[in-house]
Coordinates of C-alpha atoms in Angstrom, one line a residue:
M1 CA -1.9 -42.3 -68.1
A2 CA -2.9 -44.1 -64.9
F3 CA 0.6 -43.7 -63.5
V4 CA 0.9 -40.1 -64.8
F5 CA -2.1 -39.5 -62.5
F6 CA -0.4 -41.3 -59.7
G7 CA 2.7 -39.2 -60.0
Y8 CA 0.7 -36.0 -60.3
D9 CA -1.3 -36.8 -57.2
Q10 CA 1.8 -37.5 -55.2
G11 CA 3.6 -34.4 -56.4
V12 CA 0.9 -31.8 -56.3
F13 CA 0.8 -31.3 -52.5
S14 CA 4.6 -30.6 -52.3
G15 CA 4.1 -27.1 -53.7
I16 CA 0.8 -26.5 -52.0
I17 CA 1.7 -27.2 -48.3
G18 CA 3.7 -24.0 -48.2
N19 CA 1.2 -21.9 -50.1
P20 CA 0.2 -18.9 -48.0
N21 CA -3.5 -19.0 -48.9
W22 CA -3.6 -22.8 -48.2
L23 CA -2.0 -22.2 -44.8
D24 CA -4.5 -19.5 -44.0
Q25 CA -7.4 -21.6 -45.1
F26 CA -6.4 -24.5 -42.9
Q27 CA -5.2 -22.6 -39.9
H28 CA -1.5 -23.1 -40.3
P29 CA -1.3 -26.7 -39.2
K30 CA 1.5 -27.8 -36.9
S31 CA 4.1 -30.3 -38.3
S32 CA 2.4 -33.3 -36.8
L33 CA -1.0 -32.3 -38.2
E34 CA 0.5 -31.4 -41.5
G35 CA 2.0 -34.9 -41.7
I36 CA -1.4 -36.4 -41.1
I37 CA -3.1 -34.2 -43.7
V38 CA -0.6 -35.2 -46.4
S39 CA -0.2 -38.8 -45.4
I40 CA -3.8 -39.8 -45.0
Y41 CA -3.9 -40.0 -48.8
N42 CA -1.5 -43.0 -48.4
L43 CA -3.8 -44.5 -45.8
G44 CA -6.5 -44.3 -48.4
M45 CA -4.2 -46.1 -50.8
F46 CA -3.8 -48.9 -48.3
T47 CA -7.6 -49.1 -48.0
G48 CA -7.8 -49.2 -51.8
C49 CA -5.3 -52.1 -51.9
I50 CA -7.5 -54.0 -49.4
L51 CA -10.6 -53.2 -51.5
N52 CA -8.9 -54.6 -54.6
F53 CA -7.7 -57.5 -52.6
I54 CA -11.3 -58.4 -52.0
V55 CA -13.0 -57.5 -55.4
G56 CA -10.2 -57.3 -57.9
E57 CA -10.1 -61.0 -58.9
K58 CA -13.9 -61.1 -59.1
I59 CA -14.5 -58.1 -61.4
G60 CA -11.4 -58.2 -63.6
R61 CA -8.8 -55.7 -64.6
R62 CA -10.8 -53.3 -66.7
K63 CA -13.7 -52.9 -64.2
S64 CA -11.1 -52.4 -61.4
M65 CA -9.6 -49.5 -63.3
W66 CA -13.0 -47.9 -63.7
L67 CA -13.8 -48.4 -60.0
A68 CA -10.4 -46.7 -59.2
M69 CA -11.1 -43.7 -61.3
A70 CA -14.6 -43.3 -59.8
F71 CA -13.1 -42.9 -56.4
V72 CA -10.5 -40.5 -57.7
I73 CA -13.0 -38.2 -59.3
V74 CA -15.2 -38.1 -56.1
G75 CA -12.1 -37.4 -54.0
A76 CA -10.7 -34.7 -56.3
I77 CA -14.1 -32.9 -56.3
L78 CA -14.1 -33.0 -52.5
Q79 CA -10.5 -31.8 -52.2
T80 CA -11.1 -29.0 -54.6
S81 CA -14.0 -27.7 -52.6
A82 CA -12.5 -28.2 -49.1
F83 CA -12.7 -25.4 -46.6
S84 CA -11.8 -27.3 -43.4
Q85 CA -9.2 -29.7 -42.2
P86 CA -11.6 -32.7 -41.7
H87 CA -13.1 -32.0 -45.2
L88 CA -9.7 -32.0 -46.8
M89 CA -8.5 -35.2 -45.0
L90 CA -11.7 -37.1 -45.9
A91 CA -11.3 -36.0 -49.5
R92 CA -7.6 -37.1 -49.7
F93 CA -8.5 -40.4 -48.1
I94 CA -11.1 -41.1 -50.8
T95 CA -8.7 -40.1 -53.5
G96 CA -6.2 -42.5 -52.0
I97 CA -8.6 -45.4 -52.2
G98 CA -8.9 -44.9 -56.0
T99 CA -5.1 -44.6 -56.3
G100 CA -4.7 -47.8 -54.3
V101 CA -7.0 -49.8 -56.6
D102 CA -5.3 -48.1 -59.7
T103 CA -1.7 -48.9 -58.7
T104 CA -2.6 -52.5 -57.6
T105 CA -4.3 -53.2 -60.9
T106 CA -2.3 -51.5 -63.6
P107 CA 1.1 -53.4 -63.3
V108 CA -0.7 -56.7 -63.2
Y109 CA -2.9 -55.7 -66.2
Q110 CA 0.1 -54.6 -68.3
S111 CA 2.2 -57.7 -67.3
E112 CA -0.6 -60.0 -68.5
L113 CA -1.0 -58.2 -71.8
C114 CA 2.6 -58.1 -72.9
D115 CA 5.3 -60.6 -74.1
A116 CA 8.0 -61.8 -71.7
N117 CA 10.9 -60.3 -73.6
I118 CA 9.5 -56.7 -73.4
R119 CA 7.6 -57.0 -70.1
G120 CA 10.3 -55.3 -68.1
R121 CA 10.6 -52.4 -70.5
L122 CA 6.8 -51.9 -70.7
V123 CA 6.0 -52.2 -67.0
S124 CA 9.1 -50.1 -66.0
S125 CA 7.7 -47.4 -68.2
E126 CA 4.9 -47.0 -65.6
P127 CA 7.2 -45.5 -62.9
L128 CA 8.7 -43.3 -65.7
F129 CA 5.2 -41.8 -66.1
V130 CA 5.0 -41.4 -62.3
G131 CA 8.0 -39.1 -62.7
V132 CA 6.3 -37.3 -65.5
G133 CA 3.2 -36.7 -63.4
I134 CA 5.3 -35.5 -60.4
V135 CA 7.2 -33.0 -62.6
I136 CA 4.0 -31.7 -64.2
A137 CA 2.6 -31.2 -60.7
Y138 CA 5.7 -29.4 -59.4
W139 CA 5.9 -26.9 -62.3
F140 CA 2.2 -26.4 -62.3
D141 CA 2.4 -25.6 -58.6
Y142 CA 5.3 -23.2 -59.2
G143 CA 3.4 -21.4 -61.9
M144 CA 0.2 -21.1 -59.9
S145 CA 2.2 -19.8 -56.9
F146 CA 2.3 -16.4 -58.7
V147 CA -1.4 -16.2 -59.1
G148 CA -2.5 -15.8 -55.5
G149 CA -5.8 -16.6 -53.9
S150 CA -7.4 -20.0 -53.4
I151 CA -7.3 -20.8 -57.1
S152 CA -3.5 -21.2 -56.8
W153 CA -4.0 -24.5 -55.0
R154 CA -7.6 -25.5 -55.8
L155 CA -6.9 -25.6 -59.6
P156 CA -3.9 -27.9 -59.4
I157 CA -5.8 -30.3 -57.1
G158 CA -8.9 -30.2 -59.4
C159 CA -6.8 -31.2 -62.4
Q160 CA -6.5 -34.7 -61.0
M161 CA -9.9 -35.3 -62.6
V162 CA -8.5 -34.7 -66.1
F163 CA -6.2 -37.7 -65.8
A164 CA -9.0 -39.8 -64.3
V165 CA -11.4 -39.1 -67.2
A166 CA -8.6 -39.9 -69.7
V167 CA -7.9 -43.3 -68.0
I168 CA -11.7 -44.2 -68.2
I169 CA -11.8 -43.4 -71.9
L170 CA -8.5 -45.2 -72.7
V171 CA -9.5 -48.4 -70.9
L172 CA -12.7 -48.5 -73.1
G173 CA -10.4 -49.4 -76.0
L174 CA -8.4 -52.2 -74.1
P175 CA -9.3 -55.9 -73.9
E176 CA -9.6 -57.8 -70.6
S177 CA -6.6 -59.7 -69.5
P178 CA -6.4 -63.1 -71.3
R179 CA -5.0 -64.8 -68.2
W180 CA -7.8 -63.6 -66.1
L181 CA -10.3 -64.8 -68.7
Y182 CA -8.7 -68.2 -68.7
A183 CA -8.8 -68.3 -64.9
K184 CA -12.5 -67.6 -65.1
G185 CA -13.1 -70.4 -67.7
R186 CA -13.8 -67.9 -70.5
N187 CA -11.4 -69.6 -72.9
E188 CA -12.8 -68.5 -76.2
E189 CA -12.7 -64.8 -75.2
A190 CA -9.1 -65.3 -73.9
L191 CA -8.0 -67.0 -77.1
Q192 CA -9.5 -64.1 -79.2
V193 CA -7.6 -61.6 -77.0
L194 CA -4.3 -63.5 -77.5
C195 CA -4.9 -63.5 -81.3
D196 CA -5.6 -59.8 -81.2
M197 CA -2.5 -59.1 -79.1
Y198 CA -0.2 -60.9 -81.6
N199 CA -2.2 -60.2 -84.7
V200 CA -2.3 -63.9 -85.7
L201 CA -4.8 -66.7 -86.2
P202 CA -5.7 -69.1 -83.4
E203 CA -3.8 -71.9 -85.1
D204 CA -0.5 -70.0 -84.8
K205 CA 2.2 -71.9 -82.9
K206 CA 2.8 -69.1 -80.6
I207 CA -0.8 -68.8 -79.6
Q208 CA -1.1 -72.5 -79.0
Q209 CA 2.1 -72.6 -76.9
E210 CA 1.0 -69.6 -74.8
Q211 CA -2.6 -71.0 -74.3
N212 CA -1.2 -74.4 -73.3
A213 CA 1.3 -72.9 -70.9
V214 CA -1.4 -70.8 -69.2
L215 CA -3.8 -73.8 -68.9
E216 CA -1.0 -76.0 -67.6
V217 CA 0.0 -73.5 -65.0
L218 CA -3.6 -73.0 -63.9
A219 CA -3.9 -76.8 -63.5
I220 CA -0.8 -76.8 -61.3
E221 CA -1.9 -73.9 -59.2
R222 CA -5.4 -75.3 -58.7
E223 CA -4.1 -78.6 -57.5
T224 CA -4.7 -77.6 -53.9
G225 CA -8.1 -76.0 -54.7
E226 CA -9.2 -72.4 -54.6
Y227 CA -7.1 -70.2 -52.4
R228 CA -8.6 -68.5 -49.4
W229 CA -7.1 -65.4 -47.8
S230 CA -5.7 -67.6 -45.0
Q231 CA -3.8 -69.7 -47.6
L232 CA -1.9 -66.8 -49.2
F233 CA 1.2 -67.3 -47.1
Q234 CA 1.2 -71.1 -47.0
R235 CA 4.1 -73.2 -48.3
D236 CA 2.6 -75.1 -51.3
K237 CA 4.2 -76.6 -54.5
V238 CA 4.5 -73.2 -56.2
Q239 CA 5.7 -71.5 -53.0
T240 CA 2.8 -69.0 -52.9
G241 CA 3.6 -67.8 -49.4
R242 CA 7.2 -67.0 -50.2
R243 CA 6.3 -65.2 -53.4
V244 CA 3.7 -63.0 -51.6
L245 CA 6.3 -62.1 -49.0
L246 CA 8.9 -61.2 -51.6
A247 CA 6.3 -59.0 -53.3
Y248 CA 5.6 -57.2 -50.0
G249 CA 9.3 -56.8 -49.2
M250 CA 10.0 -55.3 -52.6
Q251 CA 7.4 -52.6 -52.2
F252 CA 8.7 -52.0 -48.6
M253 CA 12.1 -51.3 -50.0
N254 CA 10.7 -49.0 -52.6
Q255 CA 9.2 -46.7 -49.9
M256 CA 11.6 -47.0 -47.0
G257 CA 14.6 -45.7 -48.9
G258 CA 13.4 -42.2 -48.3
I259 CA 11.9 -41.3 -51.7
N260 CA 8.6 -39.8 -50.4
L261 CA 10.4 -37.5 -48.1
V262 CA 12.0 -36.0 -51.2
V263 CA 8.8 -36.1 -53.3
Y264 CA 6.5 -34.6 -50.8
Y265 CA 8.7 -32.4 -48.7
V266 CA 11.8 -31.4 -50.8
T267 CA 10.7 -27.7 -51.0
S268 CA 10.1 -27.6 -47.2
V269 CA 13.5 -29.4 -46.5
L270 CA 15.3 -26.9 -48.8
E271 CA 13.7 -24.0 -47.0
D272 CA 13.9 -25.2 -43.4
N273 CA 17.0 -27.4 -43.3
V274 CA 19.1 -26.1 -46.1
G275 CA 18.1 -22.4 -45.6
L276 CA 17.0 -21.4 -49.1
K277 CA 14.3 -18.9 -50.1
R278 CA 10.9 -20.3 -51.0
N279 CA 11.0 -19.3 -54.7
L280 CA 14.5 -20.9 -55.1
S281 CA 13.3 -24.0 -53.2
L282 CA 10.3 -24.4 -55.6
I283 CA 12.5 -24.1 -58.6
L284 CA 15.1 -26.6 -57.3
G285 CA 12.3 -28.9 -56.2
G286 CA 11.0 -29.0 -59.8
C287 CA 14.5 -29.6 -61.2
I288 CA 15.3 -32.3 -58.6
N289 CA 12.2 -34.2 -59.6
T290 CA 13.0 -33.8 -63.3
M291 CA 16.0 -36.0 -62.5
F292 CA 13.5 -38.6 -61.5
V293 CA 12.2 -38.7 -65.1
I294 CA 15.6 -38.7 -66.7
G295 CA 16.8 -41.6 -64.5
S296 CA 13.6 -43.5 -65.3
L297 CA 14.6 -43.6 -69.0
V298 CA 17.3 -46.1 -68.2
P299 CA 15.1 -49.0 -67.1
T300 CA 12.5 -48.1 -69.7
F301 CA 14.9 -49.1 -72.5
F302 CA 17.4 -51.4 -70.8
L303 CA 15.8 -53.2 -67.9
D304 CA 15.4 -56.5 -69.6
R305 CA 19.1 -56.5 -70.4
L306 CA 20.1 -55.4 -66.9
G307 CA 17.9 -57.8 -65.0
R308 CA 16.2 -57.1 -61.7
R309 CA 18.7 -57.8 -58.9
R310 CA 21.7 -55.8 -60.0
P311 CA 19.8 -52.5 -60.6
M312 CA 18.1 -52.9 -57.2
M313 CA 21.4 -53.5 -55.4
F314 CA 23.5 -50.9 -57.1
G315 CA 20.6 -48.4 -56.9
S316 CA 20.3 -49.0 -53.1
F317 CA 24.0 -48.4 -52.8
G318 CA 23.8 -45.1 -54.7
L319 CA 20.8 -43.9 -52.6
A320 CA 22.7 -44.8 -49.4
I321 CA 25.8 -42.8 -50.4
S322 CA 23.6 -39.8 -51.5
M323 CA 21.8 -39.8 -48.1
M324 CA 25.2 -40.1 -46.3
M325 CA 26.6 -37.1 -48.1
I326 CA 23.4 -35.0 -47.4
A327 CA 23.8 -35.8 -43.7
I328 CA 27.5 -34.9 -43.7
L329 CA 27.0 -31.6 -45.5
L330 CA 24.0 -30.5 -43.4
S331 CA 25.9 -31.3 -40.2
F332 CA 28.0 -28.2 -40.6
S333 CA 24.9 -26.0 -40.2
G334 CA 25.6 -23.3 -37.6
T335 CA 29.3 -23.1 -38.3
S336 CA 31.2 -20.5 -40.4
S337 CA 31.0 -22.8 -43.4
G338 CA 27.5 -24.0 -42.7
H339 CA 25.7 -22.0 -45.5
N340 CA 28.1 -23.2 -48.2
T341 CA 28.1 -26.9 -47.1
S342 CA 24.3 -26.9 -46.7
A343 CA 23.9 -25.5 -50.2
A344 CA 26.3 -28.2 -51.5
S345 CA 24.0 -30.9 -50.1
V346 CA 21.5 -29.9 -52.9
A347 CA 23.7 -31.7 -55.4
F348 CA 23.1 -35.0 -53.6
F349 CA 19.3 -34.5 -53.8
F350 CA 19.9 -34.5 -57.5
T351 CA 21.9 -37.7 -57.5
Y352 CA 19.4 -39.3 -55.2
M353 CA 16.5 -38.7 -57.6
L354 CA 18.5 -39.7 -60.6
I355 CA 19.6 -43.0 -59.1
F356 CA 16.2 -43.7 -57.7
G357 CA 14.6 -43.1 -61.1
A358 CA 17.1 -45.4 -62.8
S359 CA 16.7 -48.3 -60.3
V360 CA 14.6 -48.7 -57.2
N361 CA 11.8 -46.6 -58.7
C362 CA 10.8 -49.2 -61.3
I363 CA 12.0 -52.6 -60.2
P364 CA 9.2 -53.2 -57.6
W365 CA 6.5 -52.4 -60.1
V366 CA 7.9 -54.9 -62.5
Y367 CA 9.0 -57.5 -60.0
V368 CA 5.8 -57.8 -58.0
P369 CA 3.3 -58.8 -60.7
E370 CA 5.7 -61.1 -62.5
I371 CA 6.8 -63.0 -59.3
L372 CA 3.2 -63.8 -58.2
P373 CA 1.4 -67.0 -59.3
L374 CA -1.7 -66.5 -61.4
H375 CA -4.2 -67.7 -58.8
V376 CA -3.2 -65.0 -56.3
R377 CA -1.8 -62.4 -58.7
S378 CA -4.5 -59.8 -58.0
K379 CA -4.6 -60.5 -54.3
G380 CA -0.8 -60.7 -54.1
A381 CA -0.3 -57.5 -56.0
A382 CA -2.8 -55.9 -53.6
I383 CA -0.7 -57.0 -50.7
G384 CA 2.5 -55.7 -52.4
T385 CA 1.0 -52.4 -53.1
S386 CA -0.5 -52.2 -49.6
A387 CA 3.2 -52.3 -48.4
N388 CA 3.9 -49.4 -50.7
A389 CA 0.9 -47.4 -49.4
L390 CA 1.4 -48.3 -45.7
W391 CA 5.1 -47.4 -45.5
N392 CA 4.5 -44.4 -47.7
F393 CA 2.0 -43.2 -45.1
F394 CA 4.5 -43.9 -42.3
V395 CA 7.3 -41.9 -44.0
V396 CA 5.1 -39.0 -45.1
M397 CA 3.5 -38.8 -41.6
I398 CA 6.8 -38.7 -39.6
T399 CA 8.8 -36.6 -42.0
P400 CA 7.8 -33.1 -40.7
I401 CA 8.5 -34.2 -37.1
M402 CA 11.7 -36.0 -38.0
T403 CA 13.2 -33.1 -40.1
E404 CA 12.3 -30.7 -37.3
A405 CA 13.8 -32.9 -34.5
L406 CA 16.8 -34.2 -36.5
P407 CA 17.8 -31.3 -38.8
W408 CA 20.8 -33.1 -40.2
Q409 CA 20.7 -36.6 -38.8
W410 CA 17.5 -37.7 -40.6
P411 CA 19.3 -38.8 -43.8
L412 CA 21.3 -41.3 -41.8
V413 CA 18.1 -43.4 -41.1
F414 CA 17.6 -43.9 -44.8
M415 CA 21.3 -44.4 -45.4
A416 CA 21.3 -47.4 -43.0
L417 CA 18.1 -48.8 -44.5
N418 CA 19.4 -48.7 -48.1
F419 CA 22.6 -50.5 -47.1
M420 CA 20.4 -53.2 -45.5
F421 CA 18.4 -53.6 -48.7
I422 CA 21.5 -54.5 -50.6
L423 CA 21.9 -57.6 -48.5
L424 CA 18.2 -58.4 -48.5
V425 CA 18.1 -58.4 -52.3
Y426 CA 21.3 -60.4 -52.6
F427 CA 20.3 -63.2 -50.3
S428 CA 16.5 -63.4 -50.8
Y429 CA 15.4 -62.3 -54.3
P430 CA 15.9 -64.5 -57.4
E431 CA 16.4 -63.1 -60.9
T432 CA 13.2 -63.1 -63.0
A433 CA 14.2 -61.2 -66.1
N434 CA 13.0 -62.6 -69.4
L435 CA 10.9 -65.4 -67.9
T436 CA 7.3 -65.7 -69.0
L437 CA 4.7 -65.5 -66.3
E438 CA 4.1 -69.2 -66.7
E439 CA 7.8 -70.0 -66.5
M440 CA 7.9 -68.1 -63.3
D441 CA 6.2 -71.1 -61.6
L442 CA 9.0 -73.3 -62.8
L443 CA 11.4 -71.0 -61.0
F444 CA 9.6 -71.6 -57.7
T445 CA 8.1 -75.1 -58.2
R446 CA 9.1 -77.4 -55.5
G447 CA 9.8 -81.0 -56.5
D448 CA 10.9 -83.6 -54.2
D449 CA 14.4 -82.2 -54.1
D450 CA 14.7 -79.2 -56.4
L451 CA 13.8 -75.6 -57.0
S452 CA 14.7 -74.9 -60.6
E453 CA 15.6 -71.5 -62.0
K454 CA 16.4 -70.6 -65.6
K455 CA 19.2 -68.2 -66.1
L456 CA 19.2 -66.5 -69.5
G457 CA 21.8 -64.7 -71.5
K458 CA 24.5 -67.4 -71.2
S459 CA 25.6 -70.1 -73.6
T460 CA 25.2 -72.7 -71.0
A461 CA 22.0 -73.0 -69.0
V462 CA 22.5 -72.8 -65.3
V463 CA 20.0 -74.0 -62.8
R464 CA 20.1 -73.1 -59.1
S465 CA 18.7 -75.5 -56.7
L466 CA 17.5 -75.0 -53.2
D467 CA 18.0 -77.9 -50.9
R468 CA 16.0 -78.4 -47.7
S469 CA 18.4 -76.5 -45.6
G470 CA 17.9 -73.4 -47.8
A471 CA 21.4 -73.2 -49.2
W472 CA 21.8 -72.4 -52.9
R473 CA 23.9 -74.7 -55.1
K474 CA 24.6 -74.4 -58.8
R475 CA 23.9 -77.1 -61.3
G476 CA 25.2 -77.4 -64.8
S477 CA 23.0 -77.9 -67.9
D478 CA 23.7 -81.6 -67.8
S479 CA 21.5 -81.7 -64.7
I480 CA 18.6 -79.9 -66.1
E481 CA 16.9 -82.9 -67.5
A482 CA 17.1 -84.7 -64.3
G483 CA 16.0 -81.6 -62.3
Y484 CA 12.8 -81.3 -64.4
T485 CA 12.2 -85.0 -64.4
D486 CA 12.0 -84.9 -60.6
Q487 CA 9.2 -82.3 -60.7
K488 CA 6.3 -84.7 -60.7
I489 CA 3.7 -82.1 -60.8
L490 CA 4.7 -81.0 -64.3
K491 CA 3.0 -82.8 -67.2
D492 CA 5.3 -84.3 -69.8
G493 CA 4.4 -81.9 -72.6
F494 CA 4.8 -78.7 -70.5
G495 CA 8.0 -79.9 -68.9
A496 CA 9.5 -81.0 -72.2
E497 CA 8.8 -77.7 -73.9
H498 CA 10.6 -75.7 -71.2
R499 CA 13.4 -78.2 -70.9
E500 CA 14.0 -77.7 -74.6
K501 CA 14.1 -73.9 -74.0
L502 CA 16.5 -74.2 -71.2
V503 CA 19.0 -76.6 -72.9

């Protein structure tokens, strides 16, 4: 529900910014001002990430969700009652703060409450519901466009509160994260949550293994003491700095592939750049965003089989090709065949949204919380989501200016970026599928010579090792025992357990 709200909040303004009554109410803002009005919501998201960065680890996951929804409700009330540009911008900024706290907390919360073998499917369902929210918003906007008057845009904005109230009620029935409770020394509460999660007694082997793993990892992560903000990017034994940067980069790729140009401005682009009528643009905008939901079904059911790297790379390739084809077809505008080729470009908006939903949409939301060590998971997730919000703000702010100045060239910018992301993922991002959150530290733990990585789904375990020069080398399963023996910071029981799993 939290991500349905997120999607609804992102999609609702797409059908509103061309609404005649909305334009009259806010003095027909120029493209630059329109970009600021729409994108200041994302600046609020960035602020919400910083807020969660400061308080999230102190107050826990449940209270963070309630804090987020409080901001959302206040912001939605102010947006619904807005009569001037400053009023509207302030309201969207406040709503964005709540969304920033929400989107920073929810993936972490869900990752910490689910089993490793289903974590990818569960967390990737969050972006699926983003798509559901966007589609609800688009079709609601389309239906309200026939009503007329200020209610045609005030009611869709006000309905954000429905989702916020639903989240508040639902969180009442959820437990606090057991990993956060362990980190705060509330071990008995954490143990009870684990027992409730798996519906077993505390003596159950699975509960004991998970509890021991969490406590061992906490001991490893605390070896250097409590982390200050200045230490988030340092190179320590669990490579905290590298992992935070990977989280930031993953969310950067999520935004800079061009998605929010399509989500926020697809109806405007179809009207102004493709040359379609407003009613048809609204209908196609809703259909294009429905492809987002259809595509998101793929990772919801198959992400743990597909892994993280391959969908990200193939998805970026598909997005690049779609943007390239849009640019080629729009480039004929003004010629004798311009109308037909521009209309044909609509097909590649469909392929773009389908591919994005099936790949780049979900991977960052899964990858970021699972890649981060426990002691900075809330702070690191805030940094990752801040990248999402900051670059979202950047894209949404420049889009009206860019599409006006570069009527057919603008897709080439996103084409080039998506091709670059393929190389970035290939060379920089390790596979994390099917590892528990505690085993993730084993993937990054630096011994004297080795960085060990478990590769699942093969009959023979394979470990990749990173030497001091940074070059990857493969090691066979016969080396696993030696690789883990070298990792002095692991205690014998913890290391033996995971060596057994690997071999």
